[in-house]
Amino acid sequence: MNEFRRLLGYAAPFRGRLTLAVLAMVVYAAGSVGLMLIVRLIFDLLTRLETQQLPVVTANQVAVALIAAFAIKGLGAYFSSYLMTEVGQRVVMDLRNRLFRHMLNQSAAFFSRRTSGQLISRITNDVSQVQTAAAETVADLIRESITVVGYAALLFYLDASLAVLCVATVPLVVYPLVRLGRRVRSTTRLSQEEQAHLTHVASEGLTGHRIVKAFRAEGREGARFAAVGEKLYRTNMRITAAMSALPPLMEFIGGLGAAGAVWYASVKIANIDPLTGRGDLTTGEFMSFLGTAFSMYGPIKKLSRVNAGLQQAIAAAQRIFEMLDTHSEVKERPGAAPLPPLRSTVEFRDVGFAYDDSPDRHILRHVSFTARAGQVVALVGLSGAGKTTLVNLIPRFYDVTEGALLIDGVDVRDVTLASLRGQIALVTQENVLFDDTIATNIAYGAPDASRDAIEAAAKAAHAHDFILEAEGGYEARIGERGQRLSGGQRQRLAIARAILTNAPILVLDEATSALDSESEQAVQAALVNLMRDRTTFVIAHRLSTVRHADLIVALEDGQVAELGTHDTLIDRAGGVYARLHSLQIMDEREETH
């Protein structure tokens, strides 16, 4: 139950509303108990009228009391439900927001180990389970518990010995309630995992719909989705079986108690005192007692479902708190200082890197070189040489595991992440754009930029003309991941975004590799404007694009094999750069033929 107590901690800021909600629940319980007392008055009134005795209360008084009791109960139900739902919604909103921000603050390694479906499922499905508990289950738990206590007090007030007989069956309910609750919790956790898998499969199929269609795999993907759905269905039915077993079980046990109460009550009613002519229990008292006993069934039945609901919420909360307790491998050190703007150098000093889950397998080893301010540094090498990993160390998407990365002699681990990343602009092969307007996407890194600045950046990126041709111009929406634009247009928007950010360090990760010749020319022209007066790290699939780089770093098996300019490296017979250059020339000749 630690997870549940931790979950309740999120309600602490709303303790005032919670207090009012509990008071409203007390009012609800008082109205419910009052109705049972009125039942006694009604039967006693009818009995006295039948025997022509003077009634203690009039029919009008009973009617007014009945209306008042219903009104009190209704008001208590409304305010308790409204206030608890409001608190529950606020708690869930805070929890969801915190979870989303926590995920965004994790390192690249965190995302590499998890699918987007798993993460989305935590934010949606798991939080929805918690929402049900926070908005409904806890309300039922408190309200129905207070009501049951009120009913029980009334039973003992009416007849203590009869009340003991009724509640004697309660212990029989506890054991199956606990056992089934544990089963619900474990099965719910499995259900949430299957739901995450289903979300992942659906996301893959829908986002990759073009590949699915191209390879005629609609049926295969449909069958894959159906198979996961079948597993989820079977898991959910196990939960349903456990939850459905409790109400009839409690109903049967309650029926045993009620049967015993009816038998015992009949004996007491029949035991007539010869002096007063009354039994040990009046008809009104018995009917009030019986009505109260049967009225208790509703709240107790709800409480049986409350336990199952709580177990489901606890299972979901466990998964949420596991995520919240997962901390990024990239941490900002206490007392980290802001990084001043780049003045002189970016230095890799004997840098090594390995993933946490495979520390013996180094992706980078003993990488050392220095980029001076304003230089263009090209990173070349075969696929898997470590180029992308190397540039991912600059904004601290990952942290070096050996050596150090220094900017103007300052270790990047000693500065704030915001100040470090504020000095870096990134343009990749598959740039992420958001389903918003063109202007908003360009200003993503500088949200306070003026329209003139946005248009100036677009012009420098050779994007202004096609933007004006779009319906709506700069206010045109581009669709999810910019799917309403061509590849070259998306790339130029990404370049405009980087230009507007005006960061002194630029990372280009194969920014033109997926473009046709015409689009590449437009993007290359935009890149020239972007790279001007910036320290640029370029990963390029075509060596012709790095010919004029100030420094070429040739990587092989995660190590620096060569350093130099194009002219110095091309003449090294058997060198890594020369071999790559020869292979590319051969490929280009084969393409022309």
mmCIF file of C-alpha atoms in Angstrom, residues 18-367:
data_model
loop_
_atom_site.group_PDB
_atom_site.id
_atom_site.type_symbol
_atom_site.label_atom_id
_atom_site.label_comp_id
_atom_site.label_asym_id
_atom_site.label_seq_id
_atom_site.Cartn_x
_atom_site.Cartn_y
_atom_site.Cartn_z
ATOM 1 C CA LEU A 18 -11.100 17.050 0.750
ATOM 2 C CA THR A 19 -12.301 18.149 4.183
ATOM 3 C CA LEU A 20 -15.448 19.669 2.674
ATOM 4 C CA ALA A 21 -15.999 16.490 0.650
ATOM 5 C CA VAL A 22 -15.739 14.323 3.783
ATOM 6 C CA LEU A 23 -18.191 16.600 5.613
ATOM 7 C CA ALA A 24 -20.578 16.227 2.675
ATOM 8 C CA MET A 25 -20.191 12.448 2.958
ATOM 9 C CA VAL A 26 -21.114 12.634 6.641
ATOM 10 C CA VAL A 27 -24.223 14.585 5.638
ATOM 11 C CA TYR A 28 -25.004 11.881 3.043
ATOM 12 C CA ALA A 29 -24.616 9.147 5.664
ATOM 13 C CA ALA A 30 -26.790 11.089 8.115
ATOM 14 C CA GLY A 31 -29.524 11.381 5.493
ATOM 15 C CA SER A 32 -29.306 7.653 4.756
ATOM 16 C CA VAL A 33 -29.521 6.707 8.427
ATOM 17 C CA GLY A 34 -32.343 9.220 8.918
ATOM 18 C CA LEU A 35 -34.396 7.468 6.244
ATOM 19 C CA MET A 36 -34.142 4.200 8.151
ATOM 20 C CA LEU A 37 -35.307 5.891 11.336
ATOM 21 C CA ILE A 38 -38.256 7.316 9.439
ATOM 22 C CA VAL A 39 -39.134 3.779 8.304
ATOM 23 C CA ARG A 40 -39.546 2.914 11.977
ATOM 24 C CA LEU A 41 -41.785 5.943 12.499
ATOM 25 C CA ILE A 42 -43.911 5.001 9.492
ATOM 26 C CA PHE A 43 -44.570 1.427 10.657
ATOM 27 C CA ASP A 44 -45.145 2.495 14.254
ATOM 28 C CA LEU A 45 -47.580 5.143 12.978
ATOM 29 C CA LEU A 46 -49.465 2.594 10.875
ATOM 30 C CA THR A 47 -49.580 0.090 13.755
ATOM 31 C CA ARG A 48 -51.017 2.678 16.149
ATOM 32 C CA LEU A 49 -53.586 3.780 13.586
ATOM 33 C CA GLU A 50 -54.665 0.154 13.050
ATOM 34 C CA THR A 51 -55.057 -0.395 16.782
ATOM 35 C CA GLN A 52 -56.717 3.034 17.149
ATOM 36 C CA GLN A 53 -54.004 4.222 19.518
ATOM 37 C CA LEU A 54 -52.863 7.845 19.650
ATOM 38 C CA PRO A 55 -49.893 8.228 17.258
ATOM 39 C CA VAL A 56 -46.653 9.685 18.587
ATOM 40 C CA VAL A 57 -46.119 11.690 15.380
ATOM 41 C CA THR A 58 -48.551 12.746 12.686
ATOM 42 C CA ALA A 59 -48.459 11.654 9.060
ATOM 43 C CA ASN A 60 -47.613 15.218 8.005
ATOM 44 C CA GLN A 61 -44.600 15.253 10.298
ATOM 45 C CA VAL A 62 -43.406 11.941 8.897
ATOM 46 C CA ALA A 63 -43.841 13.235 5.328
ATOM 47 C CA VAL A 64 -41.833 16.393 6.084
ATOM 48 C CA ALA A 65 -39.107 14.323 7.766
ATOM 49 C CA LEU A 66 -39.016 11.975 4.762
ATOM 50 C CA ILE A 67 -38.590 14.866 2.313
ATOM 51 C CA ALA A 68 -35.906 16.447 4.519
ATOM 52 C CA ALA A 69 -33.974 13.174 4.764
ATOM 53 C CA PHE A 70 -33.994 12.705 0.988
ATOM 54 C CA ALA A 71 -32.922 16.316 0.485
ATOM 55 C CA ILE A 72 -30.069 15.989 2.990
ATOM 56 C CA LYS A 73 -28.927 12.728 1.405
ATOM 57 C CA GLY A 74 -29.098 14.213 -2.121
ATOM 58 C CA LEU A 75 -27.144 17.343 -1.204
ATOM 59 C CA GLY A 76 -24.500 15.262 0.548
ATOM 60 C CA ALA A 77 -24.208 12.972 -2.482
ATOM 61 C CA TYR A 78 -23.899 15.895 -4.921
ATOM 62 C CA PHE A 79 -21.275 17.899 -3.070
ATOM 63 C CA SER A 80 -19.218 14.890 -2.025
ATOM 64 C CA SER A 81 -19.179 13.556 -5.585
ATOM 65 C CA TYR A 82 -18.380 16.947 -7.135
ATOM 66 C CA LEU A 83 -15.625 17.866 -4.680
ATOM 67 C CA MET A 84 -13.977 14.419 -4.769
ATOM 68 C CA THR A 85 -14.078 14.374 -8.565
ATOM 69 C CA GLU A 86 -12.501 17.825 -8.681
ATOM 70 C CA VAL A 87 -9.712 16.756 -6.326
ATOM 71 C CA GLY A 88 -9.223 13.528 -8.269
ATOM 72 C CA GLN A 89 -8.993 15.345 -11.588
ATOM 73 C CA ARG A 90 -6.491 17.839 -10.177
ATOM 74 C CA VAL A 91 -4.364 15.063 -8.691
ATOM 75 C CA VAL A 92 -4.346 13.151 -11.963
ATOM 76 C CA MET A 93 -3.559 16.288 -13.959
ATOM 77 C CA ASP A 94 -0.576 17.057 -11.715
ATOM 78 C CA LEU A 95 0.598 13.448 -11.864
ATOM 79 C CA ARG A 96 0.291 13.262 -15.651
ATOM 80 C CA ASN A 97 2.110 16.582 -16.121
ATOM 81 C CA ARG A 98 4.901 15.526 -13.779
ATOM 82 C CA LEU A 99 5.264 12.176 -15.512
ATOM 83 C CA PHE A 100 5.467 13.775 -18.956
ATOM 84 C CA ARG A 101 8.033 16.366 -17.848
ATOM 85 C CA HIS A 102 10.029 13.640 -16.104
ATOM 86 C CA MET A 103 10.162 11.591 -19.304
ATOM 87 C CA LEU A 104 11.259 14.574 -21.383
ATOM 88 C CA ASN A 105 14.100 15.249 -18.954
ATOM 89 C CA GLN A 106 15.560 11.758 -19.353
ATOM 90 C CA SER A 107 18.683 11.039 -21.392
ATOM 91 C CA ALA A 108 18.780 9.541 -24.881
ATOM 92 C CA ALA A 109 19.676 6.164 -23.331
ATOM 93 C CA PHE A 110 16.338 6.166 -21.503
ATOM 94 C CA PHE A 111 14.441 6.452 -24.782
ATOM 95 C CA SER A 112 16.632 3.924 -26.561
ATOM 96 C CA ARG A 113 15.616 1.257 -24.045
ATOM 97 C CA ARG A 114 11.866 1.886 -24.285
ATOM 98 C CA THR A 115 9.344 2.067 -27.073
ATOM 99 C CA SER A 116 7.156 5.107 -27.584
ATOM 100 C CA GLY A 117 4.137 2.845 -27.058
ATOM 101 C CA GLN A 118 5.353 1.908 -23.586
ATOM 102 C CA LEU A 119 5.880 5.528 -22.607
ATOM 103 C CA ILE A 120 2.565 6.723 -24.046
ATOM 104 C CA SER A 121 0.795 3.888 -22.236
ATOM 105 C CA ARG A 122 2.182 5.114 -18.907
ATOM 106 C CA ILE A 123 0.829 8.610 -19.548
ATOM 107 C CA THR A 124 -2.565 7.473 -20.851
ATOM 108 C CA ASN A 125 -3.619 3.997 -19.694
ATOM 109 C CA ASP A 126 -1.825 3.879 -16.341
ATOM 110 C CA VAL A 127 -2.868 7.398 -15.413
ATOM 111 C CA SER A 128 -6.455 6.598 -16.451
ATOM 112 C CA GLN A 129 -6.473 3.714 -13.976
ATOM 113 C CA VAL A 130 -5.231 6.065 -11.275
ATOM 114 C CA GLN A 131 -7.816 8.640 -12.326
ATOM 115 C CA THR A 132 -10.616 6.148 -11.686
ATOM 116 C CA ALA A 133 -9.240 5.529 -8.205
ATOM 117 C CA ALA A 134 -8.637 9.188 -7.417
ATOM 118 C CA ALA A 135 -11.976 10.450 -8.733
ATOM 119 C CA GLU A 136 -14.313 7.566 -7.938
ATOM 120 C CA THR A 137 -12.858 4.721 -5.889
ATOM 121 C CA VAL A 138 -11.540 6.819 -2.997
ATOM 122 C CA ALA A 139 -14.820 8.728 -2.908
ATOM 123 C CA ASP A 140 -16.761 5.469 -2.713
ATOM 124 C CA LEU A 141 -14.360 4.141 -0.075
ATOM 125 C CA ILE A 142 -14.857 7.098 2.260
ATOM 126 C CA ARG A 143 -18.545 7.734 1.587
ATOM 127 C CA GLU A 144 -19.688 4.118 1.772
ATOM 128 C CA SER A 145 -17.515 3.416 4.830
ATOM 129 C CA ILE A 146 -19.089 6.327 6.694
ATOM 130 C CA THR A 147 -22.531 5.153 5.586
ATOM 131 C CA VAL A 148 -21.876 1.575 6.734
ATOM 132 C CA VAL A 149 -20.667 2.847 10.120
ATOM 133 C CA GLY A 150 -23.839 4.936 10.412
ATOM 134 C CA TYR A 151 -26.034 1.992 9.517
ATOM 135 C CA ALA A 152 -24.163 -0.280 11.948
ATOM 136 C CA ALA A 153 -24.617 2.276 14.749
ATOM 137 C CA LEU A 154 -28.344 2.364 13.977
ATOM 138 C CA LEU A 155 -28.538 -1.438 14.075
ATOM 139 C CA PHE A 156 -26.957 -1.539 17.525
ATOM 140 C CA TYR A 157 -29.253 1.279 18.662
ATOM 141 C CA LEU A 158 -32.326 -0.651 17.532
ATOM 142 C CA ASP A 159 -31.247 -4.020 18.916
ATOM 143 C CA ALA A 160 -27.677 -4.867 19.923
ATOM 144 C CA SER A 161 -28.093 -8.656 20.033
ATOM 145 C CA LEU A 162 -29.721 -8.700 16.605
ATOM 146 C CA ALA A 163 -26.963 -6.457 15.263
ATOM 147 C CA VAL A 164 -24.290 -8.844 16.538
ATOM 148 C CA LEU A 165 -25.982 -11.678 14.666
ATOM 149 C CA CYS A 166 -25.958 -9.675 11.423
ATOM 150 C CA VAL A 167 -22.331 -8.563 11.579
ATOM 151 C CA ALA A 168 -21.109 -12.024 12.587
ATOM 152 C CA THR A 169 -20.848 -12.901 8.895
ATOM 153 C CA VAL A 170 -18.445 -10.020 8.122
ATOM 154 C CA PRO A 171 -15.230 -11.991 8.867
ATOM 155 C CA LEU A 172 -16.324 -14.549 6.257
ATOM 156 C CA VAL A 173 -15.990 -11.837 3.616
ATOM 157 C CA VAL A 174 -12.508 -10.599 4.530
ATOM 158 C CA TYR A 175 -10.462 -13.603 3.382
ATOM 159 C CA PRO A 176 -11.857 -13.880 -0.177
ATOM 160 C CA LEU A 177 -11.760 -10.087 -0.423
ATOM 161 C CA VAL A 178 -8.012 -10.020 0.300
ATOM 162 C CA ARG A 179 -7.204 -13.013 -1.916
ATOM 163 C CA LEU A 180 -9.162 -11.757 -4.898
ATOM 164 C CA GLY A 181 -7.749 -8.254 -4.395
ATOM 165 C CA ARG A 182 -4.190 -9.550 -4.719
ATOM 166 C CA ARG A 183 -5.135 -11.448 -7.849
ATOM 167 C CA VAL A 184 -6.691 -8.319 -9.346
ATOM 168 C CA ARG A 185 -3.529 -6.293 -8.648
ATOM 169 C CA SER A 186 -1.127 -8.770 -10.288
ATOM 170 C CA THR A 187 -3.411 -9.324 -13.268
ATOM 171 C CA THR A 188 -3.965 -5.576 -13.697
ATOM 172 C CA ARG A 189 -0.215 -5.004 -13.927
ATOM 173 C CA LEU A 190 -0.040 -7.637 -16.659
ATOM 174 C CA SER A 191 -2.990 -5.978 -18.388
ATOM 175 C CA GLN A 192 -1.235 -2.602 -18.367
ATOM 176 C CA GLU A 193 1.865 -4.177 -19.919
ATOM 177 C CA GLU A 194 -0.256 -5.781 -22.638
ATOM 178 C CA GLN A 195 -1.984 -2.431 -23.210
ATOM 179 C CA ALA A 196 1.422 -0.792 -23.658
ATOM 180 C CA HIS A 197 2.366 -3.497 -26.186
ATOM 181 C CA LEU A 198 -0.892 -2.918 -28.050
ATOM 182 C CA THR A 199 -0.209 0.831 -28.200
ATOM 183 C CA HIS A 200 3.289 0.144 -29.491
ATOM 184 C CA VAL A 201 2.083 -2.204 -32.240
ATOM 185 C CA ALA A 202 -0.624 0.249 -33.306
ATOM 186 C CA SER A 203 1.849 3.150 -33.350
ATOM 187 C CA GLU A 204 4.322 1.216 -35.491
ATOM 188 C CA GLY A 205 1.686 0.152 -37.987
ATOM 189 C CA LEU A 206 0.088 3.578 -38.338
ATOM 190 C CA THR A 207 3.268 5.658 -38.505
ATOM 191 C CA GLY A 208 4.808 3.178 -40.950
ATOM 192 C CA HIS A 209 1.685 2.888 -43.094
ATOM 193 C CA ARG A 210 3.528 3.584 -46.353
ATOM 194 C CA ILE A 211 5.969 0.720 -45.814
ATOM 195 C CA VAL A 212 3.102 -1.529 -44.733
ATOM 196 C CA LYS A 213 1.235 -0.767 -47.953
ATOM 197 C CA ALA A 214 4.339 -0.995 -50.132
ATOM 198 C CA PHE A 215 5.106 -4.522 -48.926
ATOM 199 C CA ARG A 216 1.424 -5.568 -48.907
ATOM 200 C CA ALA A 217 1.641 -6.285 -45.183
ATOM 201 C CA GLU A 218 -1.755 -4.932 -44.098
ATOM 202 C CA GLY A 219 -3.010 -8.421 -43.286
ATOM 203 C CA ARG A 220 0.154 -9.297 -41.396
ATOM 204 C CA GLU A 221 0.049 -6.135 -39.316
ATOM 205 C CA GLY A 222 -3.668 -6.625 -38.690
ATOM 206 C CA ALA A 223 -3.020 -10.175 -37.470
ATOM 207 C CA ARG A 224 -0.181 -8.941 -35.262
ATOM 208 C CA PHE A 225 -2.439 -6.313 -33.705
ATOM 209 C CA ALA A 226 -5.242 -8.855 -33.247
ATOM 210 C CA ALA A 227 -2.880 -11.317 -31.514
ATOM 211 C CA VAL A 228 -1.833 -8.702 -28.964
ATOM 212 C CA GLY A 229 -5.471 -7.668 -28.562
ATOM 213 C CA GLU A 230 -6.424 -11.277 -27.877
ATOM 214 C CA LYS A 231 -3.852 -11.496 -25.069
ATOM 215 C CA LEU A 232 -5.139 -8.227 -23.617
ATOM 216 C CA TYR A 233 -8.716 -9.533 -23.846
ATOM 217 C CA ARG A 234 -7.861 -12.739 -21.974
ATOM 218 C CA THR A 235 -5.996 -10.808 -19.279
ATOM 219 C CA ASN A 236 -8.871 -8.365 -18.823
ATOM 220 C CA MET A 237 -11.356 -11.234 -18.568
ATOM 221 C CA ARG A 238 -9.289 -12.668 -15.721
ATOM 222 C CA ILE A 239 -9.684 -9.340 -13.934
ATOM 223 C CA THR A 240 -13.407 -9.344 -14.698
ATOM 224 C CA ALA A 241 -13.779 -12.880 -13.336
ATOM 225 C CA ALA A 242 -12.124 -11.890 -10.069
ATOM 226 C CA MET A 243 -14.133 -8.678 -9.692
ATOM 227 C CA SER A 244 -17.421 -10.359 -10.630
ATOM 228 C CA ALA A 245 -16.979 -13.077 -8.018
ATOM 229 C CA LEU A 246 -17.100 -10.725 -5.041
ATOM 230 C CA PRO A 247 -20.648 -9.243 -5.214
ATOM 231 C CA PRO A 248 -22.517 -12.588 -5.418
ATOM 232 C CA LEU A 249 -20.272 -14.028 -2.711
ATOM 233 C CA MET A 250 -21.011 -11.109 -0.430
ATOM 234 C CA GLU A 251 -24.690 -11.263 -1.347
ATOM 235 C CA PHE A 252 -24.860 -14.917 -0.317
ATOM 236 C CA ILE A 253 -23.034 -14.330 2.957
ATOM 237 C CA GLY A 254 -25.218 -11.285 3.627
ATOM 238 C CA GLY A 255 -28.274 -13.409 2.906
ATOM 239 C CA LEU A 256 -27.185 -15.861 5.599
ATOM 240 C CA GLY A 257 -26.945 -13.013 8.101
ATOM 241 C CA ALA A 258 -30.319 -11.600 7.027
ATOM 242 C CA ALA A 259 -31.982 -15.021 7.324
ATOM 243 C CA GLY A 260 -30.628 -15.430 10.840
ATOM 244 C CA ALA A 261 -31.803 -11.935 11.722
ATOM 245 C CA VAL A 262 -35.347 -12.604 10.440
ATOM 246 C CA TRP A 263 -35.586 -15.842 12.451
ATOM 247 C CA TYR A 264 -34.255 -14.245 15.628
ATOM 248 C CA ALA A 265 -36.437 -11.155 15.185
ATOM 249 C CA SER A 266 -39.576 -13.265 14.754
ATOM 250 C CA VAL A 267 -38.806 -14.951 18.064
ATOM 251 C CA LYS A 268 -38.397 -11.596 19.804
ATOM 252 C CA ILE A 269 -41.565 -10.158 18.277
ATOM 253 C CA ALA A 270 -43.526 -13.252 19.336
ATOM 254 C CA ASN A 271 -42.229 -12.999 22.911
ATOM 255 C CA ILE A 272 -45.150 -10.915 24.221
ATOM 256 C CA ASP A 273 -44.909 -9.277 27.624
ATOM 257 C CA PRO A 274 -48.234 -10.060 29.408
ATOM 258 C CA LEU A 275 -48.196 -6.733 31.263
ATOM 259 C CA THR A 276 -47.541 -4.375 28.311
ATOM 260 C CA GLY A 277 -48.872 -6.562 25.525
ATOM 261 C CA ARG A 278 -45.709 -5.782 23.487
ATOM 262 C CA GLY A 279 -43.032 -8.078 22.191
ATOM 263 C CA ASP A 280 -39.333 -7.580 22.811
ATOM 264 C CA LEU A 281 -39.211 -5.932 19.378
ATOM 265 C CA THR A 282 -41.927 -3.816 17.786
ATOM 266 C CA THR A 283 -42.928 -4.218 14.152
ATOM 267 C CA GLY A 284 -41.628 -0.741 13.415
ATOM 268 C CA GLU A 285 -38.299 -1.463 15.075
ATOM 269 C CA PHE A 286 -37.970 -4.732 13.201
ATOM 270 C CA MET A 287 -38.859 -3.214 9.812
ATOM 271 C CA SER A 288 -36.436 -0.357 10.463
ATOM 272 C CA PHE A 289 -33.791 -2.892 11.489
ATOM 273 C CA LEU A 290 -34.459 -5.061 8.434
ATOM 274 C CA GLY A 291 -34.478 -2.056 6.109
ATOM 275 C CA THR A 292 -31.198 -0.850 7.580
ATOM 276 C CA ALA A 293 -29.625 -4.294 7.241
ATOM 277 C CA PHE A 294 -30.655 -4.544 3.608
ATOM 278 C CA SER A 295 -29.605 -0.943 2.958
ATOM 279 C CA MET A 296 -26.147 -1.843 4.224
ATOM 280 C CA TYR A 297 -25.859 -4.319 1.390
ATOM 281 C CA GLY A 298 -25.502 -1.587 -1.251
ATOM 282 C CA PRO A 299 -22.566 0.197 0.405
ATOM 283 C CA ILE A 300 -20.884 -3.089 1.330
ATOM 284 C CA LYS A 301 -21.253 -4.327 -2.244
ATOM 285 C CA LYS A 302 -19.651 -1.087 -3.458
ATOM 286 C CA LEU A 303 -16.859 -1.493 -0.936
ATOM 287 C CA SER A 304 -16.109 -4.948 -2.340
ATOM 288 C CA ARG A 305 -15.654 -3.358 -5.751
ATOM 289 C CA VAL A 306 -13.689 -0.519 -4.171
ATOM 290 C CA ASN A 307 -11.060 -3.001 -3.037
ATOM 291 C CA ALA A 308 -10.721 -4.360 -6.557
ATOM 292 C CA GLY A 309 -10.554 -0.813 -7.941
ATOM 293 C CA LEU A 310 -7.876 0.119 -5.421
ATOM 294 C CA GLN A 311 -5.826 -2.916 -6.395
ATOM 295 C CA GLN A 312 -6.040 -1.877 -10.049
ATOM 296 C CA ALA A 313 -5.002 1.668 -9.149
ATOM 297 C CA ILE A 314 -2.097 0.410 -7.032
ATOM 298 C CA ALA A 315 -0.858 -1.737 -9.931
ATOM 299 C CA ALA A 316 -0.994 1.283 -12.247
ATOM 300 C CA ALA A 317 0.599 3.531 -9.602
ATOM 301 C CA GLN A 318 3.476 1.068 -9.226
ATOM 302 C CA ARG A 319 4.272 1.426 -12.935
ATOM 303 C CA ILE A 320 3.980 5.209 -12.776
ATOM 304 C CA PHE A 321 6.201 5.550 -9.717
ATOM 305 C CA GLU A 322 8.739 3.135 -11.215
ATOM 306 C CA MET A 323 8.989 5.599 -14.091
ATOM 307 C CA LEU A 324 9.174 8.626 -11.799
ATOM 308 C CA ASP A 325 11.909 6.909 -9.794
ATOM 309 C CA THR A 326 13.952 6.287 -12.941
ATOM 310 C CA HIS A 327 16.498 9.063 -13.081
ATOM 311 C CA SER A 328 18.461 10.227 -16.063
ATOM 312 C CA GLU A 329 21.999 9.005 -16.541
ATOM 313 C CA VAL A 330 22.777 12.603 -17.538
ATOM 314 C CA LYS A 331 22.495 14.674 -14.379
ATOM 315 C CA GLU A 332 23.192 18.299 -13.677
ATOM 316 C CA ARG A 333 25.716 18.586 -10.892
ATOM 317 C CA PRO A 334 24.817 20.623 -7.804
ATOM 318 C CA GLY A 335 26.097 24.143 -8.186
ATOM 319 C CA ALA A 336 26.583 23.820 -11.959
ATOM 320 C CA ALA A 337 27.398 27.204 -13.484
ATOM 321 C CA PRO A 338 26.048 28.657 -16.739
ATOM 322 C CA LEU A 339 28.355 28.148 -19.724
ATOM 323 C CA PRO A 340 29.562 31.442 -21.247
ATOM 324 C CA PRO A 341 29.242 31.783 -25.045
ATOM 325 C CA LEU A 342 31.860 29.832 -26.999
ATOM 326 C CA ARG A 343 35.042 31.822 -27.496
ATOM 327 C CA SER A 344 37.873 29.522 -28.557
ATOM 328 C CA THR A 345 37.671 25.697 -28.596
ATOM 329 C CA VAL A 346 35.603 22.532 -28.338
ATOM 330 C CA GLU A 347 37.945 19.774 -27.222
ATOM 331 C CA PHE A 348 37.500 15.989 -27.054
ATOM 332 C CA ARG A 349 40.131 14.817 -24.603
ATOM 333 C CA ASP A 350 40.711 11.036 -24.597
ATOM 334 C CA VAL A 351 36.963 10.460 -24.795
ATOM 335 C CA GLY A 352 35.490 6.987 -24.407
ATOM 336 C CA PHE A 353 31.878 5.907 -24.376
ATOM 337 C CA ALA A 354 29.944 2.702 -23.639
ATOM 338 C CA TYR A 355 26.278 2.142 -22.900
ATOM 339 C CA ASP A 356 25.362 1.303 -19.303
ATOM 340 C CA ASP A 357 23.844 -2.045 -20.258
ATOM 341 C CA SER A 358 27.042 -3.124 -22.057
ATOM 342 C CA PRO A 359 29.958 -1.334 -20.333
ATOM 343 C CA ASP A 360 32.544 -3.686 -21.845
ATOM 344 C CA ARG A 361 31.550 -2.819 -25.414
ATOM 345 C CA HIS A 362 33.012 0.599 -26.151
ATOM 346 C CA ILE A 363 31.409 2.618 -28.934
ATOM 347 C CA LEU A 364 34.182 5.243 -28.696
ATOM 348 C CA ARG A 365 37.735 4.841 -27.408
ATOM 349 C CA HIS A 366 40.501 7.400 -26.821
ATOM 350 C CA VAL A 367 38.986 10.065 -29.090
#
